Amino acid sequence: MKEIDIPIEASVGQSRTNPLARVFDELVRFCRSRSMFMLHYCTGCGAIELPPAMTSRFDMERLGIQPMVTPRQADILLITGYVSIKTLKRVILTYEQMGSPKYVIGICSCTVNGGMYWQSYATAKQLDQYLPVDLYIAGCMPRPEAVLEGMRKLMDRIRSDEADGWKDYYRRYDWYLGNQQHLFGDDWQTPADVIGEASHYDLAGPGTEGEHTRLLQQCQKPLEPQQTFFQIGGSLEKKGEFHE
Amino acid sequence: MRPENYQAISHPPSNEYELNFGPNHPGIEGNYALKVKLHGDVVVAARADGGYLHRGFEKLMEGRLWIQNIALVPRICVPDPVPMEVCYSMAVETLNDMEVPERAQWLRVLQLELSRIAAHLFTFGGHAATTGMYTTMYWGVADRDLILDLFEEWTGGRVYHIYNIPGGVRRDIPEGFLDRVSHTMDYIESRLPDYDNLFFTNQVFVDRAKDTGPMNQQQALEWGVTGPNLRATGLAFDVRRDDPYLVYDQIDFEIPTEAPGDAWARTLVRRQELMQSIHIVRQIVEKLPSVGGPVRTPIPNPLAWNVPAGETYTRVESSKGELGYYVVSDGSDKPYRVHIRGPSSMHAVRVLEQLSLGARLEDVAQIMFSLDACPPEVDR
């Protein structure tokens, strides 16, 4: 029996040798670039130019881009401006909840180098130290036309398979985690099992695990429900108790 | 039958639970969060959880020159940035004992009122979206863009203008600009009946907004509420009339009030303020050609500009309420201390917590939008 030459290591990142598979991949990428859901999480002041870009005047929907309310169904994470440390934690949690492939766009100068707030004690200056950024749209703030142009560029990059920031996150998870631990402290952890996902996608590389992931495993504690914020057992009659 | 050793496990009733409302939530305004405790779907406790947009403005301003801060201040309130520039410039002018040319004062008022119209249109859109009427949002954002086009032609920036500087304004209006302003005002006024049909008299909105988040006048005064939210409780207080700045004492306008103090009244006050702002802009368009002269008083070398020591508090009426700057100078080239009295930090923290009590969960977003809170200004 003749052996069929099927490449075993046909991982997502490398171009496949089977021509049929290549055509199929291209078709998938074409379809993917034409229907993108954008997470509705407005982190900074650049968010004010998104309503004009989304609504009737500039109409992002004609490019196939729509806002989506849940991270699990979204493809694009827009970071619209400066991220304070408190927001960055939520942004990373949100990013890890999104299903791959996922793309990050950094809007405004603040995501590039800190922008207006380069002096500030409260903001993270360079976003790409903590998350893989596929595309930056610089400006303070970028006009809706610039946002649309950036979206078109991202579509082109998805079609030509260049927007692979999400793979970089799996391949160099240890470096990203190290930067996050540097900012948030050694006991920083998220519910997502990134190393497991990396091996699922066959993207685990030498940079996936390292000293920082070992520290993560050492400091890992079982995720417990959050401490209740209000005292339990209140009711409408006892409304006054919660005023303090 | 239950066994004799049966003991009921005490646990909180299953209809009581806590929810994180925001920051990543389509109903919340901006990057802001509320922790709410619910009984069924009625809020029994709420606590605002801000800080997601904190940048440390007041500290940043101490490290920059007086003139550099002009670029920083409009970022404090993104939907309505002009009052920030004007108020800061007025504070620096007061410290310097500086006179502003009359034409520059009229231009400032024109910009303030255009900014107010834009901010109110944006708020209507957001408020309508929380009651499920997305068409109003599309209309409001589209009509606001017409004003942003005017700003772009006038100052070069759509959202942040950096146009008002201590001593006046940066440049004069372009040729034929006033015609385009009055044309845009005519258009926006002609759109208002459509807005009435679609949103303000819509039974869906009236039923949802009436008796939602009510507050009376005494509560409003105790909680430090200002602006349209205070006027919706029946008290006609407006910094533009009661402590006139710039040329507001030469302008004829009314202060609309409503009595009930609920979300419906707050929105109606804004709707009438929009008309008043259009009225003011028309007066300025008539008056401005007869006011000549320069548009700025020359200032010394801004890179080595030592402002005399002293302290001052200036206030203006922004679209959200009373906005004040408390500026202290020690005679150096940088401010010694700046404190910003933002209206939203009163509205979005204590007032929002109090008004949410007893409301249903789906109305919390509506209450927040009806208070017109601006999260970047809360956190600063």
XYZ file of C-alpha atoms in Angstrom:
624
model
C 0.000 0.000 0.000
C 1.369 3.320 -1.026
C 1.833 5.832 1.725
C 0.170 9.158 1.297
C 2.336 12.081 2.190
C 0.294 13.968 4.718
C 2.284 16.572 6.605
C 1.948 15.743 10.254
C 3.177 19.062 11.535
C 0.699 21.120 9.569
C 0.212 23.618 12.308
C -1.942 26.654 11.991
C 0.942 29.022 11.456
C 2.866 27.310 8.644
C 1.666 27.176 5.076
C 0.436 23.737 4.285
C 1.928 21.753 1.470
C -1.376 20.209 0.460
C -2.740 22.580 -2.198
C -6.349 21.786 -1.350
C -5.762 22.676 2.268
C -4.149 25.921 1.216
C -7.189 26.881 -0.840
C -9.417 26.002 2.072
C -7.342 28.071 4.470
C -7.499 31.031 2.149
C -11.262 30.720 1.901
C -11.554 30.581 5.683
C -9.371 33.640 6.095
C -11.346 35.537 3.466
C -14.616 34.788 5.226
C -13.126 35.581 8.606
C -11.894 38.995 7.486
C -15.341 39.901 6.160
C -17.329 39.332 9.326
C -15.694 40.598 12.457
C -17.273 41.286 15.786
C -15.726 44.026 17.790
C -15.869 43.890 21.558
C -17.865 46.753 22.989
C -15.368 47.707 25.680
C -14.440 51.362 25.549
C -11.357 51.803 27.675
C -10.322 55.401 27.097
C -11.102 58.686 25.419
C -10.696 57.338 21.878
C -14.046 55.657 22.410
C -15.767 58.947 21.648
C -14.894 58.595 17.957
C -16.316 55.091 17.758
C -20.032 56.044 17.781
C -19.547 58.242 14.671
C -17.551 55.442 13.065
C -20.234 52.881 13.870
C -23.344 54.905 13.068
C -24.827 56.239 9.880
C -22.212 58.733 8.761
C -19.175 56.479 8.442
C -20.954 53.164 8.967
C -18.458 50.528 9.965
C -21.044 47.854 9.315
C -20.500 48.026 5.563
C -17.074 46.514 6.212
C -18.762 43.713 8.126
C -17.748 44.989 11.541
C -20.310 45.106 14.300
C -20.098 45.701 18.025
C -20.543 42.621 20.175
C -21.284 42.643 23.847
C -19.624 39.464 25.073
C -15.928 38.680 24.793
C -16.502 35.046 23.983
C -18.152 35.848 20.670
C -15.904 38.738 19.727
C -12.948 38.763 17.328
C -11.465 42.204 17.834
C -10.480 43.834 21.089
C -10.221 47.577 20.678
C -8.088 49.373 23.215
C -9.285 52.919 22.733
C -6.715 54.979 24.523
C -4.787 54.916 27.760
C -5.181 51.905 30.015
C -4.869 52.462 33.719
C -3.513 49.583 35.767
C -6.983 48.749 37.017
C -8.345 48.626 33.480
C -5.413 46.630 32.172
C -6.244 43.754 34.510
C -9.774 43.634 33.097
C -8.464 43.963 29.560
C -6.174 40.958 30.002
C -8.985 38.930 31.593
C -11.204 39.878 28.669
C -8.551 39.043 26.103
C -7.986 35.585 27.537
C -11.723 34.885 27.456
C -11.947 35.564 23.731
C -11.801 32.618 21.397
C -8.873 32.326 18.990
C -8.165 33.727 16.478
C -8.424 37.130 18.094
C -6.979 40.488 17.206
C -6.022 43.505 19.276
C -6.090 47.039 17.898
C -4.472 49.824 19.867
C -6.135 53.148 19.106
C -4.641 56.521 20.121
C -1.067 57.446 20.922
C -1.453 56.424 24.552
C -1.328 52.735 23.674
C 1.887 53.240 21.692
C 4.063 55.103 24.162
C 1.905 56.647 26.866
C 0.883 59.684 24.829
C -0.252 62.638 26.874
C 0.124 60.638 30.054
C 3.742 59.553 29.722
C 4.333 61.011 33.208
C 1.317 59.501 34.858
C 1.702 57.124 37.773
C -1.577 55.394 36.997
C -1.357 54.235 33.384
C 0.461 51.452 31.572
C 2.594 53.066 28.910
C 3.234 50.427 26.263
C 0.349 48.108 25.561
C 2.344 45.594 23.520
C 4.304 44.558 26.582
C 1.190 43.021 28.073
C -0.872 41.972 25.060
C 0.080 41.199 21.456
C -1.083 44.188 19.401
C -1.822 43.517 15.754
C -2.343 47.077 14.651
C -1.864 50.559 16.032
C -3.909 53.543 14.927
C -1.963 56.544 16.136
C -3.358 59.991 16.755
C -4.966 61.863 19.584
C -7.554 60.937 18.775
C -7.732 59.235 15.370
C -10.581 60.395 13.182
C -13.326 57.941 12.217
C -11.775 57.714 8.751
C -8.502 56.631 10.343
C -10.326 54.017 12.396
C -11.999 52.647 9.272
C -8.691 52.666 7.391
C -7.116 50.760 10.244
C -9.918 48.221 10.140
C -9.398 47.739 6.410
C -5.703 47.221 7.006
C -6.488 44.614 9.635
C -8.778 42.855 7.151
C -5.957 42.745 4.612
C -3.581 41.401 7.202
C -6.027 38.697 8.215
C -6.448 37.655 4.583
C -2.718 37.418 4.059
C -2.287 35.629 7.401
C -0.044 38.298 8.865
C -2.249 39.183 11.826
C -0.863 36.519 14.105
C -0.565 38.336 17.389
C -2.651 35.692 19.141
C -0.112 33.055 18.147
C 2.644 35.233 19.531
C 0.815 35.334 22.863
C 0.916 31.544 23.043
C 4.485 31.256 21.776
C 5.934 33.901 24.114
C 3.483 33.594 26.998
C 6.277 33.570 29.533
C 7.505 37.016 28.480
C 4.027 38.543 28.495
C 3.276 36.952 31.858
C 6.535 38.286 33.253
C 5.595 41.835 32.303
C 2.144 41.364 33.790
C 3.624 40.020 37.023
C 6.017 42.941 37.137
C 3.050 45.304 37.083
C 0.444 43.441 39.128
C 2.576 41.508 41.582
C 3.758 37.909 41.747
C 0.398 36.443 42.696
C -1.290 37.650 39.504
C -3.406 34.903 37.953
C -6.260 34.580 35.506
C -8.808 31.774 35.160
C -7.636 30.903 31.642
C -5.241 27.981 31.133
C -3.067 29.612 28.484
C -0.410 26.874 28.407
C -3.092 24.241 27.846
C -4.564 26.299 25.034
C -1.120 26.726 23.492
C -0.603 22.984 23.321
C -4.149 22.576 22.005
C -3.339 24.853 19.071
C 0.067 23.199 18.690
C 1.722 26.540 19.307
C 3.643 25.746 22.477
C 7.228 26.798 21.894
C 10.332 27.344 23.972
C 8.995 30.714 25.126
C 5.660 29.398 26.322
C 6.921 28.135 29.648
C 9.667 29.578 31.752
C 10.467 31.109 35.080
C 7.359 33.270 35.147
C 4.946 30.430 34.449
C 6.673 28.418 37.182
C 6.101 31.333 39.532
C 2.477 31.375 38.420
C 2.101 27.707 39.313
C 3.760 28.245 42.686
C 1.536 31.163 43.580
C -1.598 29.596 42.144
C -4.426 29.281 44.576
C -7.851 27.833 43.876
C -10.162 30.427 42.408
C -12.735 31.271 45.013
C -15.901 33.243 44.651
C -15.310 36.889 45.288
C -15.857 38.168 48.801
C -19.366 39.431 49.056
C -19.376 43.127 48.809
C -22.504 43.795 50.829
C -23.690 42.011 53.915
C -25.905 39.055 53.214
C -29.529 38.895 54.228
C -30.579 42.399 53.340
C -33.970 43.026 51.931
C -35.977 45.962 50.746
C -37.247 46.671 54.255
C -33.724 46.916 55.598
C -32.691 49.242 52.821
C -31.218 51.741 55.238
C -28.430 49.380 56.255
C -26.634 49.695 52.992
C -26.417 53.416 52.937
C -23.313 53.769 55.106
C -41.345 13.082 57.084
C -38.123 14.803 57.976
C -35.613 12.918 60.111
C -35.205 14.129 63.639
C -31.658 15.309 63.162
C -32.649 17.477 60.160
C -31.235 20.946 60.257
C -32.026 23.513 57.683
C -28.913 24.971 56.110
C -28.943 28.689 56.436
C -27.996 30.376 53.224
C -28.975 33.623 51.638
C -32.269 33.502 49.827
C -31.747 32.528 46.234
C -33.450 35.621 44.898
C -30.778 37.820 46.454
C -27.553 38.089 44.589
C -24.826 40.488 43.614
C -23.923 41.613 40.153
C -20.986 43.491 38.721
C -22.571 46.023 36.414
C -19.680 47.098 34.233
C -16.993 48.001 33.290
C -17.376 45.815 30.229
C -21.107 46.106 29.837
C -23.134 47.551 26.974
C -25.455 49.416 29.310
C -22.877 51.300 31.293
C -21.663 54.685 30.184
C -17.965 54.559 29.474
C -15.462 52.599 31.505
C -17.250 52.628 34.825
C -18.700 50.010 37.092
C -21.394 49.584 39.696
C -21.658 46.736 42.143
C -25.309 46.128 42.741
C -27.131 43.815 45.091
C -30.418 42.624 43.743
C -33.593 41.296 45.263
C -35.249 39.715 42.274
C -34.515 42.450 39.785
C -34.834 45.318 42.233
C -31.647 46.987 43.379
C -31.361 46.964 47.173
C -27.779 48.177 47.419
C -25.406 49.778 44.995
C -21.866 50.960 45.183
C -20.022 52.829 42.477
C -16.676 51.373 41.477
C -14.659 53.921 39.590
C -10.975 54.370 39.019
C -10.781 52.614 35.667
C -9.993 55.906 33.956
C -7.766 57.422 36.590
C -4.783 59.249 35.116
C -3.854 61.538 37.980
C -4.626 64.805 36.222
C -4.174 67.025 39.213
C -0.706 65.623 39.793
C 0.211 65.733 36.096
C -0.697 69.404 35.916
C 1.723 70.256 38.722
C 4.557 68.943 36.582
C 3.842 70.922 33.429
C 4.102 74.535 32.397
C 1.061 76.787 32.581
C 0.702 76.791 28.816
C 1.287 73.045 28.432
C -1.657 72.291 30.666
C -3.978 73.717 28.035
C -3.394 70.580 25.982
C -4.069 68.404 29.009
C -7.295 69.814 30.421
C -9.767 69.016 27.601
C -9.016 65.309 28.085
C -10.739 65.414 31.454
C -14.258 65.367 30.045
C -14.311 63.848 26.593
C -17.872 64.556 25.374
C -17.783 68.212 26.469
C -14.164 69.417 26.466
C -14.554 73.163 25.829
C -15.652 74.256 29.355
C -12.463 72.671 30.716
C -10.252 74.858 28.511
C -12.264 78.001 29.167
C -12.393 77.498 32.918
C -8.672 76.801 33.226
C -7.834 79.793 31.024
C -10.089 81.982 33.142
C -8.312 80.825 36.296
C -4.884 81.674 34.869
C -6.174 85.038 33.640
C -7.525 85.846 37.093
C -4.176 85.047 38.674
C -2.414 87.241 36.123
C -4.964 90.054 36.297
C -5.238 89.822 32.555
C -7.901 91.374 30.358
C -9.478 89.284 27.622
C -10.441 91.167 24.424
C -14.169 91.414 23.893
C -14.157 89.564 20.608
C -12.361 86.636 22.218
C -15.036 86.519 24.921
C -17.793 86.265 22.309
C -15.881 83.560 20.466
C -15.495 81.629 23.701
C -19.206 81.796 24.407
C -19.943 80.657 20.861
C -17.699 77.667 21.338
C -19.133 76.863 24.771
C -22.674 76.837 23.463
C -21.845 74.768 20.371
C -20.124 72.293 22.653
C -23.198 72.194 24.886
C -25.435 71.379 21.927
C -23.089 68.610 20.820
C -22.911 67.123 24.322
C -26.697 67.184 24.763
C -27.298 65.503 21.397
C -24.836 62.804 22.397
C -26.559 62.311 25.746
C -29.986 61.982 24.147
C -28.580 59.267 21.929
C -27.101 57.344 24.828
C -30.202 57.740 26.944
C -32.464 56.552 24.119
C -30.247 53.530 23.541
C -30.745 52.406 27.139
C -34.501 52.377 26.581
C -34.092 50.375 23.379
C -34.574 53.193 20.867
C -31.402 52.956 18.861
C -32.638 55.188 16.052
C -32.316 58.233 18.286
C -28.727 57.269 18.961
C -27.985 57.140 15.247
C -29.643 60.499 14.705
C -28.049 62.169 17.685
C -24.551 61.063 16.769
C -25.061 62.098 13.139
C -26.344 65.570 14.063
C -23.544 66.006 16.590
C -21.103 65.354 13.773
C -22.313 68.497 12.001
C -21.127 70.545 14.960
C -17.865 68.651 15.060
C -17.400 69.635 11.407
C -17.811 73.269 12.390
C -15.226 72.811 15.128
C -12.865 71.152 12.713
C -13.049 74.022 10.251
C -12.700 76.542 13.050
C -9.969 75.041 15.223
C -8.534 72.065 13.361
C -9.710 69.440 15.839
C -12.916 67.470 15.883
C -13.108 66.640 19.558
C -10.202 68.352 21.319
C -9.669 71.895 20.119
C -7.004 73.408 22.409
C -8.370 76.718 21.165
C -8.797 78.753 24.335
C -5.532 79.874 25.835
C -4.874 82.277 28.699
C -5.373 85.724 27.245
C -7.940 84.885 24.592
C -8.330 82.425 21.771
C -5.762 81.156 19.308
C -7.174 82.517 16.061
C -10.182 84.230 14.541
C -13.022 82.468 12.777
C -12.601 81.630 9.098
C -14.392 83.624 6.420
C -18.057 82.815 5.973
C -18.046 80.675 9.100
C -21.006 82.409 10.756
C -23.239 81.572 7.781
C -22.413 77.921 8.175
C -23.072 78.128 11.918
C -26.532 79.601 11.407
C -27.235 77.064 8.659
C -26.344 74.216 11.015
C -28.481 75.760 13.764
C -31.430 75.974 11.361
C -30.959 72.356 10.436
C -30.729 71.133 14.039
C -33.795 73.164 15.001
C -35.722 71.714 12.085
C -34.800 68.250 13.316
C -36.199 68.791 16.804
C -39.836 67.962 15.932
C -38.581 64.643 14.578
C -36.742 64.018 17.835
C -39.942 64.848 19.715
C -41.933 62.323 17.743
C -39.302 59.665 17.968
C -38.068 60.055 21.506
C -39.321 62.769 23.838
C -43.055 62.139 23.448
C -42.662 58.464 22.693
C -44.836 56.473 25.069
C -42.100 53.888 25.538
C -39.721 56.524 26.802
C -42.300 58.398 28.902
C -43.411 55.230 30.656
C -39.870 54.110 31.318
C -38.504 57.460 32.441
C -41.350 58.869 34.551
C -40.830 58.212 38.264
C -37.474 56.613 37.554
C -34.698 57.782 39.827
C -36.581 60.687 41.404
C -34.949 63.155 43.751
C -36.404 66.205 45.398
C -34.886 69.631 45.633
C -33.613 69.243 49.173
C -31.853 65.979 48.404
C -30.329 67.504 45.285
C -28.924 70.407 47.255
C -27.585 68.116 49.978
C -25.853 65.865 47.473
C -24.190 68.722 45.600
C -26.170 68.262 42.408
C -25.790 71.038 39.861
C -26.664 71.759 36.276
C -29.658 70.306 34.437
C -30.114 67.700 37.168
C -30.691 70.421 39.748
C -32.920 72.428 37.422
C -35.039 69.318 36.912
C -35.992 69.538 40.589
C -37.426 73.011 40.140
C -34.566 75.257 41.238
C -33.452 77.705 38.564
C -29.756 77.857 39.359
C -27.380 78.471 36.505
C -23.834 79.779 36.811
C -24.293 81.600 33.512
C -26.941 83.827 35.073
C -26.165 83.792 38.801
C -22.417 84.359 38.531
C -21.985 85.694 35.000
C -18.671 85.139 33.297
C -17.457 86.244 29.844
C -20.339 88.065 28.125
C -23.267 86.040 29.384
C -24.702 89.148 31.073
C -25.253 90.686 27.623
C -27.089 87.662 26.279
C -30.787 87.013 26.638
C -31.717 83.479 27.578
C -34.075 81.594 29.858
C -33.360 78.901 32.385
C -35.731 76.008 31.840
C -36.877 74.104 34.913
C -39.088 71.115 35.575
C -40.568 70.076 38.890
C -40.604 66.252 39.194
C -36.856 65.570 39.390
C -37.028 62.168 37.715
C -35.249 60.873 34.621
C -38.004 62.239 32.402
C -37.709 65.745 33.840
C -33.930 65.722 33.535
C -34.142 64.834 29.873
C -36.802 67.441 29.179
C -34.672 70.130 30.797
C -31.844 69.202 28.442
C -34.215 69.280 25.499
C -35.228 72.851 26.380
C -31.628 73.850 27.063
C -30.790 72.750 23.554
C -33.324 75.290 22.267
C -31.867 77.979 24.526
C -28.360 77.223 23.285
C -29.499 77.549 19.682
C -31.086 80.861 20.661
C -27.809 82.034 22.242
C -25.771 80.971 19.218
C -28.083 82.989 16.953
C -27.581 86.083 19.105
C -23.810 85.644 18.904
C -23.974 85.228 15.129
C -25.824 88.541 14.942
C -23.567 90.347 17.385
C -20.131 89.069 16.407
C -19.590 91.084 13.165
C -20.033 94.344 15.100
C -17.372 93.385 17.680
C -13.932 94.081 16.287
C -10.487 94.072 17.720
C -7.870 91.499 18.552
C -8.694 87.998 19.750
C -5.897 87.600 22.261
C -3.846 89.542 24.712
C -0.164 88.840 24.163
C 1.410 86.769 26.911
C 5.126 86.761 27.806
C 7.381 83.939 26.647
C 5.203 80.946 27.551
C 8.177 78.690 28.250
C 9.360 81.001 31.048
C 6.079 82.410 32.206
C 5.913 82.909 35.953
C 2.366 83.435 37.115
C 2.105 85.653 40.226
C 1.531 83.827 43.486
C -2.062 83.533 44.624
C -5.080 81.324 44.514
C -8.372 81.501 42.710
C -11.548 79.602 42.046
C -13.320 80.056 38.736
C -16.448 78.299 37.628
C -18.410 77.861 34.437
C -21.598 76.032 33.557
C -20.754 72.958 31.534
C -23.379 70.734 29.970
C -23.177 68.486 33.046
C -23.307 71.137 35.748
C -21.058 73.518 37.595
C -17.417 73.046 36.716
C -14.803 74.747 38.836
C -11.037 75.078 38.918
C -9.220 75.883 42.123
C -5.723 76.909 41.119
C -2.876 77.823 43.455
C 0.283 79.430 42.181
C 3.499 79.931 44.143
C 4.947 82.317 41.610
C 6.780 79.703 39.548
C 6.314 78.542 35.961
C 4.099 75.619 36.988
C 0.901 75.406 39.030
C 1.460 74.595 42.685
C -1.883 72.835 43.045
C -4.908 72.403 40.842
C -8.166 71.010 42.070
C -10.998 70.322 39.680
C -14.559 70.426 40.894
C -16.232 68.245 38.310
C -20.001 67.948 38.252
C -19.983 64.265 37.347
C -18.029 63.179 40.396
C -21.019 64.321 42.455
C -23.582 62.794 40.094
C -22.035 59.451 39.284
C -20.963 58.292 42.725
C -23.252 59.232 45.603
C -26.273 60.366 43.637
C -26.212 57.368 41.323
C -25.897 55.006 44.298
C -28.837 56.619 46.053
C -31.101 56.876 43.017
C -30.466 53.264 42.038
C -31.946 51.985 45.308
C -35.359 50.571 44.645
C -34.987 50.870 40.880
C -35.042 47.853 38.627
C -31.799 46.634 37.129
C -32.715 47.660 33.593
C -33.324 51.206 34.786
C -29.891 51.656 36.356
C -28.289 52.402 32.994
C -31.072 54.816 32.229
C -30.597 56.633 35.536
C -26.894 56.962 34.847
C -27.504 58.425 31.403
C -30.249 60.721 32.679
C -27.756 62.115 35.213
C -25.413 62.692 32.244
C -22.416 61.469 34.190
C -19.066 61.541 32.465
C -16.786 58.734 33.805
C -13.429 60.222 32.703
C -14.257 63.293 34.717
C -15.246 61.226 37.772
C -11.943 59.397 37.835
C -9.743 62.145 36.386
